[in-house]
mmCIF file of C-alpha atoms in Angstrom:
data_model
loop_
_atom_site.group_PDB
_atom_site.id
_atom_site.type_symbol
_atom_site.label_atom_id
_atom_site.label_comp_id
_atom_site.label_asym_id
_atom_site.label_seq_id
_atom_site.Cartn_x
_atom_site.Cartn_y
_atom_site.Cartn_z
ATOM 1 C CA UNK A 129 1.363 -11.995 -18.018
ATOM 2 C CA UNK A 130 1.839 -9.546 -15.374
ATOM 3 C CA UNK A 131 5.259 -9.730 -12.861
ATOM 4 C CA UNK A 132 2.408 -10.364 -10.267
ATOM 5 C CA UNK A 133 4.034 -12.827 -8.244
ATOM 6 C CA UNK A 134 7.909 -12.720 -9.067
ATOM 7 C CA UNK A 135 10.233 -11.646 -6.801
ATOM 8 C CA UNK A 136 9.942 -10.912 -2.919
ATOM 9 C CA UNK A 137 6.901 -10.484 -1.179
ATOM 10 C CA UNK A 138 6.039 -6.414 -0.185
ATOM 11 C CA UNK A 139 7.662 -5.013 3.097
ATOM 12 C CA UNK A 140 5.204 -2.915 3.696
ATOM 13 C CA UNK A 141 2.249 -4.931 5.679
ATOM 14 C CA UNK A 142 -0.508 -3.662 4.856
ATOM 15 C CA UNK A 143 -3.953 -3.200 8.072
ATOM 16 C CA UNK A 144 -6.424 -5.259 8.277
ATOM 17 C CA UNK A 145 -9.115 -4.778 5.988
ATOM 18 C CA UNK A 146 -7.172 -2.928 3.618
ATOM 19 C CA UNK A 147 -8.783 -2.355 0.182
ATOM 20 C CA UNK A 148 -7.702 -2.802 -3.328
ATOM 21 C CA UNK A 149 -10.017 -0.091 -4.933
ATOM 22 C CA UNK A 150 -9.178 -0.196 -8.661
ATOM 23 C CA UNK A 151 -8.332 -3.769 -10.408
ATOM 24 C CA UNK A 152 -10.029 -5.136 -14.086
ATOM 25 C CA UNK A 153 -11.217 -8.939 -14.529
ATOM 26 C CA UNK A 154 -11.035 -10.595 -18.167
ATOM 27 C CA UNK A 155 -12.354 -14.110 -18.555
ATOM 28 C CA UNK A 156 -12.050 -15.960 -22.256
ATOM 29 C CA UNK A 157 -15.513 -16.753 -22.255
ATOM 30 C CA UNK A 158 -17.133 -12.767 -22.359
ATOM 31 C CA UNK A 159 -15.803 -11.784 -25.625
ATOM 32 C CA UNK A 160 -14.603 -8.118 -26.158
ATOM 33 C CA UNK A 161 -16.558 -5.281 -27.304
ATOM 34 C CA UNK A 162 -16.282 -3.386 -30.058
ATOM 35 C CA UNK A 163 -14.469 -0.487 -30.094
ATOM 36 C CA UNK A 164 -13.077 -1.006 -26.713
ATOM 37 C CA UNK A 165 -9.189 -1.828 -26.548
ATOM 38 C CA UNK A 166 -7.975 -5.130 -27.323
ATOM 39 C CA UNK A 167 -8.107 -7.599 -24.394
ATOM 40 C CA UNK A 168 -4.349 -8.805 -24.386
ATOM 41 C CA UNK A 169 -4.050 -12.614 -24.877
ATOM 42 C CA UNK A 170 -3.051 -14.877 -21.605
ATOM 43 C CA UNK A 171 -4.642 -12.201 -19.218
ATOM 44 C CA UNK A 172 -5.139 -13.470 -16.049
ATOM 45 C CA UNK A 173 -8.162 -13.825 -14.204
ATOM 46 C CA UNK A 174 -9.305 -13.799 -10.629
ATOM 47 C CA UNK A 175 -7.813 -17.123 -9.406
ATOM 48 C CA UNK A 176 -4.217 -15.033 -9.905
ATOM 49 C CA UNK A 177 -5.781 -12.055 -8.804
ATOM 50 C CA UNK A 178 -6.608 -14.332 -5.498
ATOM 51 C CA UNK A 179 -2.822 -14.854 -4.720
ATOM 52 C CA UNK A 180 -2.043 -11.443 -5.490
ATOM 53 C CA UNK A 181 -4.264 -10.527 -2.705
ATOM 54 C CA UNK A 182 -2.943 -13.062 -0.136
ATOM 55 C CA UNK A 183 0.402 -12.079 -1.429
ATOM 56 C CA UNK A 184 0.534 -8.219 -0.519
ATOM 57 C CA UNK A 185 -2.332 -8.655 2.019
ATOM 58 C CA UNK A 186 -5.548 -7.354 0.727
ATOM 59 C CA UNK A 187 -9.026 -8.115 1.803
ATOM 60 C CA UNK A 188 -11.723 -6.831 -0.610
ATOM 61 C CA UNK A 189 -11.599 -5.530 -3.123
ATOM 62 C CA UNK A 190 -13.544 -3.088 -5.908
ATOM 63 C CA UNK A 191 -13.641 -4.733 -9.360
ATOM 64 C CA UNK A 192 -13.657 -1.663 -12.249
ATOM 65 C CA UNK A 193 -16.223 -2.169 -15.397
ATOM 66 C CA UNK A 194 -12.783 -2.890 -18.274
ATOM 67 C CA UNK A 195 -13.040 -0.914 -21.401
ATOM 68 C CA UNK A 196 -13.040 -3.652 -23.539
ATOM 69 C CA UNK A 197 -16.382 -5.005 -22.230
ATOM 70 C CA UNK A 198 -18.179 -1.929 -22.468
ATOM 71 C CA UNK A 199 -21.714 -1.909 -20.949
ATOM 72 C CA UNK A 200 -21.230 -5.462 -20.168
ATOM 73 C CA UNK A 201 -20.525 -6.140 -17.044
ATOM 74 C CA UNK A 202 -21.014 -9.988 -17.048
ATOM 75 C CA UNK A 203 -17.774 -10.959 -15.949
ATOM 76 C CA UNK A 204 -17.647 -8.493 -13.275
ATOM 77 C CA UNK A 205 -21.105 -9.786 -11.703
ATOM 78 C CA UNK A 206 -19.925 -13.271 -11.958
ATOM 79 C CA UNK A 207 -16.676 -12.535 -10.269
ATOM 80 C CA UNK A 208 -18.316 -10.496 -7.164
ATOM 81 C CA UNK A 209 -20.513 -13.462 -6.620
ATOM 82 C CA UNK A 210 -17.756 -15.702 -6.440
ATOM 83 C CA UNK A 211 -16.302 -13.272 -3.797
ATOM 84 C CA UNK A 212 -19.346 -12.332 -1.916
ATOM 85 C CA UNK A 213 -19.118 -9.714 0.334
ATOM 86 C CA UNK A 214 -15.541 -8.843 0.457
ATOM 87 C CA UNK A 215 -16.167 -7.441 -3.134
ATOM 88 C CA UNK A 216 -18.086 -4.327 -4.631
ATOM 89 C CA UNK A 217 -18.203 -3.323 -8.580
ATOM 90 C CA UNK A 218 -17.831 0.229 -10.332
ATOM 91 C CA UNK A 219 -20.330 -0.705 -13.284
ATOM 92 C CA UNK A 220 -20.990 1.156 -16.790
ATOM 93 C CA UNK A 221 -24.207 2.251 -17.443
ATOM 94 C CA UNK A 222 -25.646 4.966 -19.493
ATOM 95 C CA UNK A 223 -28.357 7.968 -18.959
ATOM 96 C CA UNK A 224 -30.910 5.043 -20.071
ATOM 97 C CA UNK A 225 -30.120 2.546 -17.797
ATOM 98 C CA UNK A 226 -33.783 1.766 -15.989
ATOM 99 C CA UNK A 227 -33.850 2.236 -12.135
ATOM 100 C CA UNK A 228 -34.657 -1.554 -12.202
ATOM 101 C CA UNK A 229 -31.011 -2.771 -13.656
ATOM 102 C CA UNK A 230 -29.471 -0.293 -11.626
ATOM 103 C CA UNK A 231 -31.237 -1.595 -8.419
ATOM 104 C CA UNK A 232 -30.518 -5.528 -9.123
ATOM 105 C CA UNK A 233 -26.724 -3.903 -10.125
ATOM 106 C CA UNK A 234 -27.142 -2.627 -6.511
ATOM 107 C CA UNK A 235 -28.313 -5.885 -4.938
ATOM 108 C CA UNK A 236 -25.319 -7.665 -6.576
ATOM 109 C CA UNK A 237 -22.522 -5.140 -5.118
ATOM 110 C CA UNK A 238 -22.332 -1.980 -7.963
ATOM 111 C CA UNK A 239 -21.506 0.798 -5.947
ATOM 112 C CA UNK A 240 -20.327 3.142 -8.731
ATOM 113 C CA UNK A 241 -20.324 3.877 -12.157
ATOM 114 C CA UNK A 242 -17.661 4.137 -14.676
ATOM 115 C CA UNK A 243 -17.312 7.821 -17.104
ATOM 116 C CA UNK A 244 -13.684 7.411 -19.082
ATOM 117 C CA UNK A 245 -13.149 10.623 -21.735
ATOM 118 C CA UNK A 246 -10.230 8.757 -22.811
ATOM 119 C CA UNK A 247 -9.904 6.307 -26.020
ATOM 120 C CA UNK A 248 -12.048 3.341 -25.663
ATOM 121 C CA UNK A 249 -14.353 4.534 -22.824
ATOM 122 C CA UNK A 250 -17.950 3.567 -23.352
ATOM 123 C CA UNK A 251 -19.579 7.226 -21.196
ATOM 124 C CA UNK A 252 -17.907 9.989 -21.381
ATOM 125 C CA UNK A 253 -17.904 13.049 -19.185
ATOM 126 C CA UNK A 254 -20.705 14.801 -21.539
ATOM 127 C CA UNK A 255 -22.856 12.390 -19.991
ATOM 128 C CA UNK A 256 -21.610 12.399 -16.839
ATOM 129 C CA UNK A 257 -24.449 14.341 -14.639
ATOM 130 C CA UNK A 258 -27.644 12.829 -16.536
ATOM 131 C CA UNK A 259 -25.461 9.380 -15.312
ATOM 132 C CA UNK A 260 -24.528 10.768 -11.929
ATOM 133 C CA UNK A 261 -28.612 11.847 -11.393
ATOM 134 C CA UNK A 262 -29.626 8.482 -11.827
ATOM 135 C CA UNK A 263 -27.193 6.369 -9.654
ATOM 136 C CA UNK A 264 -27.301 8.879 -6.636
ATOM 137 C CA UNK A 265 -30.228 7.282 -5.391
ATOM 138 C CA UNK A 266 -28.544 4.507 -4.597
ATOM 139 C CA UNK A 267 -25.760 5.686 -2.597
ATOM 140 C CA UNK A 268 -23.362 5.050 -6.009
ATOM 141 C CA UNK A 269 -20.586 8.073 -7.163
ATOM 142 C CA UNK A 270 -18.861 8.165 -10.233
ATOM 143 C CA UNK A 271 -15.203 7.655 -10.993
ATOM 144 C CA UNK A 272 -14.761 9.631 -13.594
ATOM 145 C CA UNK A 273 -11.429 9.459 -16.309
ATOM 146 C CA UNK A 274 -9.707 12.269 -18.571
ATOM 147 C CA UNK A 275 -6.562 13.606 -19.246
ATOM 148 C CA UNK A 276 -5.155 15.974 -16.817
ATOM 149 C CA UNK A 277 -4.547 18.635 -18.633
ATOM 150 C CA UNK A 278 -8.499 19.736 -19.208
ATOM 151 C CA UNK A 279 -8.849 19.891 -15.711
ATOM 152 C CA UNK A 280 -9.370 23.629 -15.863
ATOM 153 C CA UNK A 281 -11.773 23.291 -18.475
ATOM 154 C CA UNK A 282 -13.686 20.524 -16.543
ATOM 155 C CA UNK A 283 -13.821 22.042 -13.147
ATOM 156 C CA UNK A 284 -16.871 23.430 -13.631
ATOM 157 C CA UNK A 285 -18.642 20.553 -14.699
ATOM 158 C CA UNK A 286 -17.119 18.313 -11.641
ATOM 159 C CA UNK A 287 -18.501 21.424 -9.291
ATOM 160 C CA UNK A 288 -22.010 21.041 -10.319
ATOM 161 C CA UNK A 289 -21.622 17.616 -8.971
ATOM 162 C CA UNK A 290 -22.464 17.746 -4.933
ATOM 163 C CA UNK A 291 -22.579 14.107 -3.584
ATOM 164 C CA UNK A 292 -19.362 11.944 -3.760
ATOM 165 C CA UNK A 293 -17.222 11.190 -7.046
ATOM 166 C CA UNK A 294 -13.631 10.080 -7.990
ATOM 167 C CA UNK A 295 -10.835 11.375 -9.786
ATOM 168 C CA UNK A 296 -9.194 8.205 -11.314
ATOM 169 C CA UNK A 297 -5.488 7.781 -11.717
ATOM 170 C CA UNK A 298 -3.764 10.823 -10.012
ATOM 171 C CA UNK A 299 -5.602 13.219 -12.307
ATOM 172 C CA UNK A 300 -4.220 11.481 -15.328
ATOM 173 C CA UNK A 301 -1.721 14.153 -16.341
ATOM 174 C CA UNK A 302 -0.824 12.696 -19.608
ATOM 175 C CA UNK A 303 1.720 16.193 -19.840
ATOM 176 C CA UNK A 304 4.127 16.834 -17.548
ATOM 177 C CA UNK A 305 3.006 18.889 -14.816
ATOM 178 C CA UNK A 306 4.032 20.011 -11.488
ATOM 179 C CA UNK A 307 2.101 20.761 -8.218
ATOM 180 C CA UNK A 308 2.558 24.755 -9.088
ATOM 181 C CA UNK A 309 0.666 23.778 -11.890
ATOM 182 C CA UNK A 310 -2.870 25.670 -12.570
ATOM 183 C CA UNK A 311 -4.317 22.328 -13.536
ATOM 184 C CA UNK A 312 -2.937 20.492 -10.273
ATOM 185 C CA UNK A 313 -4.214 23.050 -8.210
ATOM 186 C CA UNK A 314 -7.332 23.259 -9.972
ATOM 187 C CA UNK A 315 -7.927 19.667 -8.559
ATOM 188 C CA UNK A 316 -6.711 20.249 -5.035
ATOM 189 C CA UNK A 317 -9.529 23.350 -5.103
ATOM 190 C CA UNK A 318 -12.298 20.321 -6.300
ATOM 191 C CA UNK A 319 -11.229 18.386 -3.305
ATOM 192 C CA UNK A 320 -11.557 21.263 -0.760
ATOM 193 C CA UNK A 321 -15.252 21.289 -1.625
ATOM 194 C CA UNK A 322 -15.251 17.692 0.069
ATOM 195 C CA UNK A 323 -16.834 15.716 -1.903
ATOM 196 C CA UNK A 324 -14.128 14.941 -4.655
ATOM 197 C CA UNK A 325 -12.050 12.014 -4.160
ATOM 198 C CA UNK A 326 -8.666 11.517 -5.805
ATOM 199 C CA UNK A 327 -7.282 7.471 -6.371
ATOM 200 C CA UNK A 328 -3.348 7.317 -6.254
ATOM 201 C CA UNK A 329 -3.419 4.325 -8.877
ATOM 202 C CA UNK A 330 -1.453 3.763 -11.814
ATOM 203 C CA UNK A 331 0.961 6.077 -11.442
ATOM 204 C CA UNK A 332 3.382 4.459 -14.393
ATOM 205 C CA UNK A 333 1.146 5.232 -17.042
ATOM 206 C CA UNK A 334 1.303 9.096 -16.715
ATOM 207 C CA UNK A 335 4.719 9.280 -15.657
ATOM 208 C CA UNK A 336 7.297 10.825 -17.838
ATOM 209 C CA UNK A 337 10.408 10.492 -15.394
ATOM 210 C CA UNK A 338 9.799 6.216 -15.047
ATOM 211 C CA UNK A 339 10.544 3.781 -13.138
ATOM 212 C CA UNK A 340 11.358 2.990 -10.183
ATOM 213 C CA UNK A 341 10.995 6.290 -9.010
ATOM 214 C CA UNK A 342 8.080 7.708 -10.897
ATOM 215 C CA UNK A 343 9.164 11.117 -9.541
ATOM 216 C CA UNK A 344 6.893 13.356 -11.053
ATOM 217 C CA UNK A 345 3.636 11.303 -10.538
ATOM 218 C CA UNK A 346 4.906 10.819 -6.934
ATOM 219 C CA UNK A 347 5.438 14.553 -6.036
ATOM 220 C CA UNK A 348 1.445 15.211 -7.245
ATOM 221 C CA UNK A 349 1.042 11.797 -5.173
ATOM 222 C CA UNK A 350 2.845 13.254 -1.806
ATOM 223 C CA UNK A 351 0.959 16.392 -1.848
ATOM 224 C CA UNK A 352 -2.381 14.856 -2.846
ATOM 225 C CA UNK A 353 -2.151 12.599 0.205
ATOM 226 C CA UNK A 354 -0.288 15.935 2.382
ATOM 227 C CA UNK A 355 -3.852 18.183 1.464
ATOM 228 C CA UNK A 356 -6.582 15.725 1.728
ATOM 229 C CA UNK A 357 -5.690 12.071 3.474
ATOM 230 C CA UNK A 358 -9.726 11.817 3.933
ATOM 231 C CA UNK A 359 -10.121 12.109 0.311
ATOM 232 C CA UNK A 360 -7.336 9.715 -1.101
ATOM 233 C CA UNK A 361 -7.968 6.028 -2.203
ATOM 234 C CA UNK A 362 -5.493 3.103 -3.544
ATOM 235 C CA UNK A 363 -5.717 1.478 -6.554
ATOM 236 C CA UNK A 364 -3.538 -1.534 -7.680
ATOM 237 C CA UNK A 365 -4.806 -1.127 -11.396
ATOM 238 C CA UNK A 366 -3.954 -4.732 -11.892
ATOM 239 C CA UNK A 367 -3.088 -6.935 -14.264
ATOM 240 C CA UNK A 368 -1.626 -3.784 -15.697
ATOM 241 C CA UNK A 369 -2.527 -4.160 -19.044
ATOM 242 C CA UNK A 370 -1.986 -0.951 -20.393
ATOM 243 C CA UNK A 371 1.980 -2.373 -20.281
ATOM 244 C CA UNK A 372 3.914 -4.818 -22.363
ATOM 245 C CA UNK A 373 4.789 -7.891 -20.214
ATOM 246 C CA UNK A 374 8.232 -6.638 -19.888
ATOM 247 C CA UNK A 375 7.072 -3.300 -18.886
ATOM 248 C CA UNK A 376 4.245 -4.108 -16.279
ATOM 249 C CA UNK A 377 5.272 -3.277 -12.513
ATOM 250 C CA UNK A 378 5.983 -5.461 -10.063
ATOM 251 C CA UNK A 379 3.312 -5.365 -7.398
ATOM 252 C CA UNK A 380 5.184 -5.855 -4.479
ATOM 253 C CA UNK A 381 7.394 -3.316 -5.602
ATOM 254 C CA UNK A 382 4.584 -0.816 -6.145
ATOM 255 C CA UNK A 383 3.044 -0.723 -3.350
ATOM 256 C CA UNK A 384 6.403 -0.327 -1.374
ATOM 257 C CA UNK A 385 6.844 2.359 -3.509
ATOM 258 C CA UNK A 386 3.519 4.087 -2.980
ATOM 259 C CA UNK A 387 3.549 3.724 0.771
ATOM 260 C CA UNK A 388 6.678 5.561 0.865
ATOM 261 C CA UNK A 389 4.595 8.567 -0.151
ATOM 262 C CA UNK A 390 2.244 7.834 2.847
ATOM 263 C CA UNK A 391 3.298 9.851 5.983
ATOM 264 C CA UNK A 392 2.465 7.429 8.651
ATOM 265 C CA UNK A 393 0.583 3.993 9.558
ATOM 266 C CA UNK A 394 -2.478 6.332 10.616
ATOM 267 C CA UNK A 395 -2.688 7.694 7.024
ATOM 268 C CA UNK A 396 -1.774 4.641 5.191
ATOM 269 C CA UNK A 397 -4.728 2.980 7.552
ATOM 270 C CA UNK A 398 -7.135 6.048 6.581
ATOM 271 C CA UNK A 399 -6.349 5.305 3.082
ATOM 272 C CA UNK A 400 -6.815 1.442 2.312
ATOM 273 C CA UNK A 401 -9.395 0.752 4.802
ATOM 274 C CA UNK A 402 -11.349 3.798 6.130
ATOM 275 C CA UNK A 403 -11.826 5.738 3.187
ATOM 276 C CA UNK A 404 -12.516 2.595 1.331
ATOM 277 C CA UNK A 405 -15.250 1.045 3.689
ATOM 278 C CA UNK A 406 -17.223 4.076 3.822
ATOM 279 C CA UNK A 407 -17.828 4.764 0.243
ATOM 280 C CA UNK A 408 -18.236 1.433 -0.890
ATOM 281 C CA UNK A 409 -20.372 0.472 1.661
ATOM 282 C CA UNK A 410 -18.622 -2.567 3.074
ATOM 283 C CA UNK A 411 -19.595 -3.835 6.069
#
């Protein structure tokens, strides 16, 4: 179980309508698929996920398609329902996905769809434009997932991409690198073509300096946020379950620790709520 509620609540308070754009739902009754990752036993679900929002003041929120599930997104479509509008879903689907799935998907608040290059991911980036041609359409992007280092050797396939899509995870730099880096500033040159958005989200799992500082992840954070506030998202990555139980983050802590990479209230505001709203399409 994750430290989601232990300790003191966050002192950062967070603007209304501020968005939680990265979080995974497990429920005991959608079995996992194979070979997605193991679903760790005792995981909560969205009633906890519920007080975590009331507890670090979030309003919506953007539930992400789990590895483990696949291309089943079941659990996710129940879980939007229960939260209506305040709720939109980042969905896997594949190049054969009809237009008719992806418009009821649509109807029942997809708004993107999930590529992940790394272990366990159901598309991967080779299939990441026939994917990206068929969700457009629809007003969807793609968030798309691989280790940091390829980044030169991906650029070119992100820059053939010209309507909106996501970086996930800070780049996911799973080798230490530094913002002099020729991969780093390969992605600052993808986000100067302004359509290539970068989530500051999970920032433990690709650090090498660790807690509670997560130095290194935080210096790409600070001058991800310094180049491109219009481009930047939040993600809690919750319930965290690429950690042990003794090793997940608080999430008060977190986010006190993220916001102190945030300039000012007029970016932090930019970044959970007006980024957000716009390319999820929240009303």
């Amino acid at each position: 179980m994750p430290r989601t509620l232990d300790g003191q609540a966050p002192q950062t308070r967070l603007p209304p309508g501020s968005v939680d754009t990265h979080m995974h739902l497990y429920a005991p009754e959608y079995p996992q698929r194979t070979p997605g990752p193991l679903i760790p036993r005792d995981c909560p679900g969205l009633a906890e996920y519920r007080q975590l929002q009331r507890w670090i003041g979030l309003e919506r929120v953007v539930i992400v398609q789990p590895n483990a599930y696949r291309d089943d997104n079941r659990c996710m479509l129940e879980a939007m329902a229960e939260l209506g509008d305040s709720a939109r879903g980042v969905v896997v689907v594949t190049p054969e996905t009809d237009i008719e799935e992806l418009a009821y998907l649509h109807t029942r608040g997809a708004r993107g769809a999930r590529i992940m290059q790394l272990p366990g991911g159901a598309v991967g980036v080779d299939q990441l434009l026939e994917v990206n041609a068929r969700i457009r359409e629809f007003g969807w992007h793609c968030i798309v997932q691989f280790d940091g280092r390829e980044m030169l050797d991906r650029a070119p396939l992100l820059r053939q991409i010209d309507n909106p899509y996501i970086i996930d995870h800070i780049g996911k730099y799973l080798g230490p690198v530094t913002t002099e880096s020729a991969e780093f500033k390969a992605l600052l040159e993808l986000m100067d073509r302004g359509n290539c958005y970068v989530k500051i989200a999970a920032c433990y799992e690709s650090s090498h300096t660790g807690a509670p500082d997560y130095a290194d992840t935080a210096a790409l954070s600070r001058a991800l946020i310094a180049h491109a506030p219009e481009r930047i998202l939040w993600g809690s990555n919750w319930p965290h379950v690429s950690q042990s139980v003794e090793g997940a983050p608080n999430d008060a802590d977190l986010l006190d620790r993220v916001c102190g990479w945030i300039p000012n209230e007029k970016v932090l505001e930019q970044i959970f709520v007006h980024n957000p709203l716009a390319l999820y399409d929240f009303e």
